[in-house]
PDB file of C-alpha atoms in Angstrom:
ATOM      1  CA  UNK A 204     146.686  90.197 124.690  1.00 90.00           C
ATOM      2  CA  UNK A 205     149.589  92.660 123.595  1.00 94.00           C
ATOM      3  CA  UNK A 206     150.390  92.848 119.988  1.00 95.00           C
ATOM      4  CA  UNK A 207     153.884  91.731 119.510  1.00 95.00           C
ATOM      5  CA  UNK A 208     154.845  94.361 116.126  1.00 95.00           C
ATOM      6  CA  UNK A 209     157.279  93.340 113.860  1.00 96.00           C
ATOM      7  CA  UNK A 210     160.434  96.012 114.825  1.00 97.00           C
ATOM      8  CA  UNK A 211     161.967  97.522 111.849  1.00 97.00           C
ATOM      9  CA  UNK A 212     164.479  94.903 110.934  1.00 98.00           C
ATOM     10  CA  UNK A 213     161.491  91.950 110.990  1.00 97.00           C
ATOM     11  CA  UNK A 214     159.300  94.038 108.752  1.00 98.00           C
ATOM     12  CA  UNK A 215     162.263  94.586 105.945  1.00 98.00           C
ATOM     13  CA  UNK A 216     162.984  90.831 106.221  1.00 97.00           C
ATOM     14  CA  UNK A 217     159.189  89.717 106.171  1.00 97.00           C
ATOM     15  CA  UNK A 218     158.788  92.177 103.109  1.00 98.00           C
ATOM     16  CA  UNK A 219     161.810  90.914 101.552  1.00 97.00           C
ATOM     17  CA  UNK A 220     160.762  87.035 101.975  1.00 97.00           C
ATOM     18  CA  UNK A 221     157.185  88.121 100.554  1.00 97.00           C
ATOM     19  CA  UNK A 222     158.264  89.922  97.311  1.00 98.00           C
ATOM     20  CA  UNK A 223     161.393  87.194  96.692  1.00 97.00           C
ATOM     21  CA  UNK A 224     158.790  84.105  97.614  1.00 96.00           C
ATOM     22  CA  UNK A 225     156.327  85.253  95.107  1.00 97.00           C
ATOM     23  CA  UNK A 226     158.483  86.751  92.098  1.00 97.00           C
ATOM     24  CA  UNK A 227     160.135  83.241  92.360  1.00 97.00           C
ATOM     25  CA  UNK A 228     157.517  81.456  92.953  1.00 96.00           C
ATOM     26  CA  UNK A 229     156.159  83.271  89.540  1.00 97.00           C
ATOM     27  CA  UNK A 230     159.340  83.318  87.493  1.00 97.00           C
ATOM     28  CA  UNK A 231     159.056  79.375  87.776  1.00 97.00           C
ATOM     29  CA  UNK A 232     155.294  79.242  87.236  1.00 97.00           C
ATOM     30  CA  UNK A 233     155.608  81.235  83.676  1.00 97.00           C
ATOM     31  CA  UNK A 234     158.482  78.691  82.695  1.00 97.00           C
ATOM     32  CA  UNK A 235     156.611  75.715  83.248  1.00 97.00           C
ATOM     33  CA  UNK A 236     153.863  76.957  81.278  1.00 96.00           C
ATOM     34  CA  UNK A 237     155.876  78.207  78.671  1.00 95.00           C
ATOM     35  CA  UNK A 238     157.719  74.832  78.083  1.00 93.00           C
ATOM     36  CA  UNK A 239     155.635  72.028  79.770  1.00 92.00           C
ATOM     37  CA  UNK A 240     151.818  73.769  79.465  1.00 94.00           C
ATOM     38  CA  UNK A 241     151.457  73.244  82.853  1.00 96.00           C
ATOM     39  CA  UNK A 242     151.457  75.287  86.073  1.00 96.00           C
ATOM     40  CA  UNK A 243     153.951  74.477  89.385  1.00 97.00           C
ATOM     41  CA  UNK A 244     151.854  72.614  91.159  1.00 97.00           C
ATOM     42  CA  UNK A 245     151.284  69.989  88.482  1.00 98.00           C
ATOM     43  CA  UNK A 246     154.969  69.270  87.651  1.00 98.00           C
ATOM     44  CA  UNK A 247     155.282  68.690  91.563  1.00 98.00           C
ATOM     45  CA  UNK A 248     153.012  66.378  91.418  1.00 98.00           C
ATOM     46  CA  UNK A 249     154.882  64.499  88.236  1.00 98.00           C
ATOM     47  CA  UNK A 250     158.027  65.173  90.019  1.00 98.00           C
ATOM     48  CA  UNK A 251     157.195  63.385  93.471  1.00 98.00           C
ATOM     49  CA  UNK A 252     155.572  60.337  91.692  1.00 98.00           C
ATOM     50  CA  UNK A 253     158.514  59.740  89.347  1.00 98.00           C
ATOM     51  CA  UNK A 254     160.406  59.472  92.625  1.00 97.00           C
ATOM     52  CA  UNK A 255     157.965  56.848  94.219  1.00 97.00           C
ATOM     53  CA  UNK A 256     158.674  53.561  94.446  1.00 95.00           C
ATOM     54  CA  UNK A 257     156.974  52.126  91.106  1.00 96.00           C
ATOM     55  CA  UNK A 258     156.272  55.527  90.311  1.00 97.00           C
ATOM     56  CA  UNK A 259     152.979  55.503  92.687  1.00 95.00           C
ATOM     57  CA  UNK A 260     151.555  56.965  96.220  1.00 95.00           C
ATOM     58  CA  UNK A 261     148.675  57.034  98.360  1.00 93.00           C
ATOM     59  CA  UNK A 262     147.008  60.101  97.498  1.00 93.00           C
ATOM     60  CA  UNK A 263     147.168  61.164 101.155  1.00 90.00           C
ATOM     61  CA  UNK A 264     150.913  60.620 101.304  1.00 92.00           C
ATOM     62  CA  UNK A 265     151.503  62.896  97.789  1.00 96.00           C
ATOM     63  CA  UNK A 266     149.145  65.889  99.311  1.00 94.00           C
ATOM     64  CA  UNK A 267     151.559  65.630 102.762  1.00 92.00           C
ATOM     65  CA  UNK A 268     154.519  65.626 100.363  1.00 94.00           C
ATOM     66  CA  UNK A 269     152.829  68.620  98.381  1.00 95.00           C
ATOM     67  CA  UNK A 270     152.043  70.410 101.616  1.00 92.00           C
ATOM     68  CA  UNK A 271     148.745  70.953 100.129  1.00 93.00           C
ATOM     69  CA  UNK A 272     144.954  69.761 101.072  1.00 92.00           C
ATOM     70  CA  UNK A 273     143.779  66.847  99.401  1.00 89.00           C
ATOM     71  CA  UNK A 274     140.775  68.372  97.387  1.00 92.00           C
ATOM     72  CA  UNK A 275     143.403  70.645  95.720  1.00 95.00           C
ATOM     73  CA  UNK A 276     145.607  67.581  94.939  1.00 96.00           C
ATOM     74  CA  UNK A 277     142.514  65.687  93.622  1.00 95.00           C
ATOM     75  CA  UNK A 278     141.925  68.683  90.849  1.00 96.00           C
ATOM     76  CA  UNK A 279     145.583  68.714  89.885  1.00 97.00           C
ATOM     77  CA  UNK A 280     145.307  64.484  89.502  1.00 97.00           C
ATOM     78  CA  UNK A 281     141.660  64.659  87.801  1.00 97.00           C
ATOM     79  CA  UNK A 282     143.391  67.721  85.435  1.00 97.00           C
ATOM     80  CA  UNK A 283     146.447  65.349  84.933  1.00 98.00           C
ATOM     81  CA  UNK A 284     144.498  62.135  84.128  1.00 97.00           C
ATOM     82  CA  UNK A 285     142.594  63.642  81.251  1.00 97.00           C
ATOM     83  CA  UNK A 286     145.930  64.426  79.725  1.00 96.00           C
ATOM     84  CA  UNK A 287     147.211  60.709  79.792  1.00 97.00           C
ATOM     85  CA  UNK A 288     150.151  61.785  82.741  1.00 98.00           C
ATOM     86  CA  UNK A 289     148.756  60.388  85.643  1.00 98.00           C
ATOM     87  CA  UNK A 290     146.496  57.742  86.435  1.00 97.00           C
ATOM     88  CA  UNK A 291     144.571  56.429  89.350  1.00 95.00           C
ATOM     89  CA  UNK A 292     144.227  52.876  90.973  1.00 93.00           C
ATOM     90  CA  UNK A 293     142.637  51.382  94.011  1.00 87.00           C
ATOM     91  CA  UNK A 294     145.002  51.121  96.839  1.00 76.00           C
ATOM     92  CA  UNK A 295     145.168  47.149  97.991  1.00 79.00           C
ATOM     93  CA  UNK A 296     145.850  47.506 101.635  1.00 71.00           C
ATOM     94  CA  UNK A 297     144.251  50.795 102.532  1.00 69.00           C
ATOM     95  CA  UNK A 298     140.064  50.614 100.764  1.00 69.00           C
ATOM     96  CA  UNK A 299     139.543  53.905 101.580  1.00 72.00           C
ATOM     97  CA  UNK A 300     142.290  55.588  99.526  1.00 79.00           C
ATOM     98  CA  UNK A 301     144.013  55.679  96.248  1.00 91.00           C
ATOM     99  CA  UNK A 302     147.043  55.573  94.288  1.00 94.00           C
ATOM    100  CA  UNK A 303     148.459  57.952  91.512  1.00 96.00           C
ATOM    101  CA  UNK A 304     150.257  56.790  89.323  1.00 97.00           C
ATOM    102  CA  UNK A 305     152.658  58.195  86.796  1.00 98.00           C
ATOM    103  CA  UNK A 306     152.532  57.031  83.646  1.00 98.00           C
ATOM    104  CA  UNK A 307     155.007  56.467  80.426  1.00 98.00           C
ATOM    105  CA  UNK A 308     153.833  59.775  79.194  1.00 98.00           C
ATOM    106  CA  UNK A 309     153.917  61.396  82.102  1.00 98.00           C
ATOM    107  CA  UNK A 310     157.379  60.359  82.473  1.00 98.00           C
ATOM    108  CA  UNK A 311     158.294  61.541  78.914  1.00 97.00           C
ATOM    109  CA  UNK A 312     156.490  65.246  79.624  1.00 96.00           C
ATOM    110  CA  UNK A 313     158.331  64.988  82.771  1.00 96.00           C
ATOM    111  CA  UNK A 314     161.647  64.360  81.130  1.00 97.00           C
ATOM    112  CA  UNK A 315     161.487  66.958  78.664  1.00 96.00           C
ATOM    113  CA  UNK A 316     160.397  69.730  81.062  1.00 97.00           C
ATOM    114  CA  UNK A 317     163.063  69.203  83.928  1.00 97.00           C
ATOM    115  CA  UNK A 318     165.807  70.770  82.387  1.00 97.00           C
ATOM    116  CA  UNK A 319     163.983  74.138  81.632  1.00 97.00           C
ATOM    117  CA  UNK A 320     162.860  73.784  85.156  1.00 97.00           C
ATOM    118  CA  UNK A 321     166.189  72.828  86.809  1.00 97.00           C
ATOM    119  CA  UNK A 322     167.571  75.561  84.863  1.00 97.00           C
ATOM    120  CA  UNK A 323     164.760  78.194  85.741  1.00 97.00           C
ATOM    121  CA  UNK A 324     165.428  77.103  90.074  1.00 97.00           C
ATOM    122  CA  UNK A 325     169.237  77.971  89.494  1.00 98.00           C
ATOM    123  CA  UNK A 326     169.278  81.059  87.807  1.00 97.00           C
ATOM    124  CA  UNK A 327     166.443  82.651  90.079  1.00 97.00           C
ATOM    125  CA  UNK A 328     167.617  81.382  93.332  1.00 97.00           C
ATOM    126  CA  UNK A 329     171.004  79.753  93.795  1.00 98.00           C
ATOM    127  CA  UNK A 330     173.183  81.561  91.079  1.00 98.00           C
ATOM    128  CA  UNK A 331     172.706  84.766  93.390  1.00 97.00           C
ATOM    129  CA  UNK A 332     173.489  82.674  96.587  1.00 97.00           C
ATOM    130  CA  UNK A 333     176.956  81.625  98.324  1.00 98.00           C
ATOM    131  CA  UNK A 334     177.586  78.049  99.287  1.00 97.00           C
ATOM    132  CA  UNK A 335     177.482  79.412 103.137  1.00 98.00           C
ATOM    133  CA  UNK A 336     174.419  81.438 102.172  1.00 98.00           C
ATOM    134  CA  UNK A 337     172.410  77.536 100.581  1.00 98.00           C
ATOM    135  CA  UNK A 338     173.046  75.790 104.085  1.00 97.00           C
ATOM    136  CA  UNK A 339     171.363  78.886 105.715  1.00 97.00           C
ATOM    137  CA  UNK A 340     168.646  78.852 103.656  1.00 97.00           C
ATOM    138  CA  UNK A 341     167.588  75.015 104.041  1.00 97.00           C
ATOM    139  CA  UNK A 342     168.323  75.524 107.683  1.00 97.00           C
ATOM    140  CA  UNK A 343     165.687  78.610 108.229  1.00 96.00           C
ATOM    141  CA  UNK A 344     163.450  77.133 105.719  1.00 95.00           C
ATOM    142  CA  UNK A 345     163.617  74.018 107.277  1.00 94.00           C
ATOM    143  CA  UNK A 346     163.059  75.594 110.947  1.00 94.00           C
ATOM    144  CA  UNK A 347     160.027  77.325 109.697  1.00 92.00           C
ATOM    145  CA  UNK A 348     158.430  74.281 108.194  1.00 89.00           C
ATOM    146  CA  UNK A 349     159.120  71.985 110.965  1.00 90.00           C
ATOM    147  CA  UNK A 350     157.506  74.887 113.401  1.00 90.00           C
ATOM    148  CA  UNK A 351     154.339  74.820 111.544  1.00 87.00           C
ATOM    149  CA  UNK A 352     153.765  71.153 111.010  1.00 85.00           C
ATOM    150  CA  UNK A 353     154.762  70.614 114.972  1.00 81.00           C
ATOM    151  CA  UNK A 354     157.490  69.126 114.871  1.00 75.00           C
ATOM    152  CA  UNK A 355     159.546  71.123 117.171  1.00 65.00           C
ATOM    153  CA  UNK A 356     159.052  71.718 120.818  1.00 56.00           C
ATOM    154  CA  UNK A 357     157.954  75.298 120.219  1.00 53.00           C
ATOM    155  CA  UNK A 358     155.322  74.979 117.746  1.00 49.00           C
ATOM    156  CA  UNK A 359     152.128  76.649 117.928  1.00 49.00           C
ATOM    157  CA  UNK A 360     150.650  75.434 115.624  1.00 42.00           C
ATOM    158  CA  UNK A 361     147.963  72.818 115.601  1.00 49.00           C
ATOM    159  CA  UNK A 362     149.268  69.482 113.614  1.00 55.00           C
ATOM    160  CA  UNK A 363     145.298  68.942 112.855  1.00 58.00           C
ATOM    161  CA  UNK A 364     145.361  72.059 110.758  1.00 63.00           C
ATOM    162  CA  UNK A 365     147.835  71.271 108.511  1.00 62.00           C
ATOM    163  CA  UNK A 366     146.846  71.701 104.791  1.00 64.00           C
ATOM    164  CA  UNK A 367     146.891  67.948 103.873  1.00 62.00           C
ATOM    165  CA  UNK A 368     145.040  67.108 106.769  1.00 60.00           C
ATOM    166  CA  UNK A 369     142.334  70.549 106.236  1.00 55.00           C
ATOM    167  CA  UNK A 370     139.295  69.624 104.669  1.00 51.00           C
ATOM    168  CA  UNK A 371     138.587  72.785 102.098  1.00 43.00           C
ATOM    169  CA  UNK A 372     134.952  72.092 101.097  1.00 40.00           C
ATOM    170  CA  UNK A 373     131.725  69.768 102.327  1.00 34.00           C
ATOM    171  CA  UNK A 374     132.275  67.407  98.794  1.00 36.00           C
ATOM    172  CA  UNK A 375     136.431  66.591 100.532  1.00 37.00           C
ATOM    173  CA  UNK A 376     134.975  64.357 103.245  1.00 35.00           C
ATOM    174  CA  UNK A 377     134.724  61.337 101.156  1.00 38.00           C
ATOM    175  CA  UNK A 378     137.250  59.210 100.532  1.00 40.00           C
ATOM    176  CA  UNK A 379     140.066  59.776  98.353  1.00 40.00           C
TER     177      UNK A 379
END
């Protein structure tokens, strides 16, 4: 098999994603802990409940949503339990899974944090974008994503190997 190098124009624009992915991706973690004590991936987790019908989903469904594997989902829940945000419950028509669940004070943390965050998402990212240049961004961002869950005709990769679906350690073959 030939090695298909990146020319010169792919490598500045895979550089370019890398080092604006992760200084955002940073620049929004530091806020979060700053003003809500917590780190990205657990205000993600608030955020997609509070948007649930009755505030609630399937575990399974929130680690899809999350694009993460379930055994990292089930630290962030455990981690957000113990501090009275989130809380779990059997799920009635599936035994095998569960529910979380946000609660009133997960609601109020979530409440008092979004602004800071909102705020945090437009100055680092769309403030130095045009309108023409947001469509373009969903559009390739969407593209990509849809590629590597297989959604598209084209993709190569394997829809078993997506992170929700990935099984990180022996103790994530249980149920939820």
């Amino acid at each position: 098999m030939t090695t298909r190098w990146l020319t010169p124009e792919e490598q500045r624009a895979w550089r370019a994603y890398i080092a604006a992915s992760r200084l955002l991706e940073d620049a929004i973690d530091r806020q979060l802990q700053q003003q809500g004590g917590m780190p990205h991936l657990f205000y993600s987790v608030l955020a997609n409940l509070s948007e649930a019908p009755d505030r609630r989903l399937r575990m399974t469904d929130l680690a899809e949503t999350l694009k993460i594997t379930r055994s990292r989902l089930t630290y962030a829940v455990t981690r957000l339990e113990r501090d009275g945000l989130v809380r779990r419950e059997d799920c009635r028509w599936d035994r095998r899974s569960s529910l979380a669940v946000l609660t009133d004070e997960g609601v109020a943390v979530l409440e008092r944090t979004a602004p800071g965050h909102v705020e945090t998402v437009r100055t680092t990212l769309f403030d130095r974008l045009t309108p023409e240049q947001v469509g373009q961004l969903e559009e390739i961002c969407t593209g990509i994503a849809r590629g590597l869950q297989g959604e598209d005709d084209d993709a190569r990769a394997a829809t078993e190997d997506v992170p929700w679906r990935r099984r990180s350690s022996c103790s994530d073959s249980g149920p939820e």
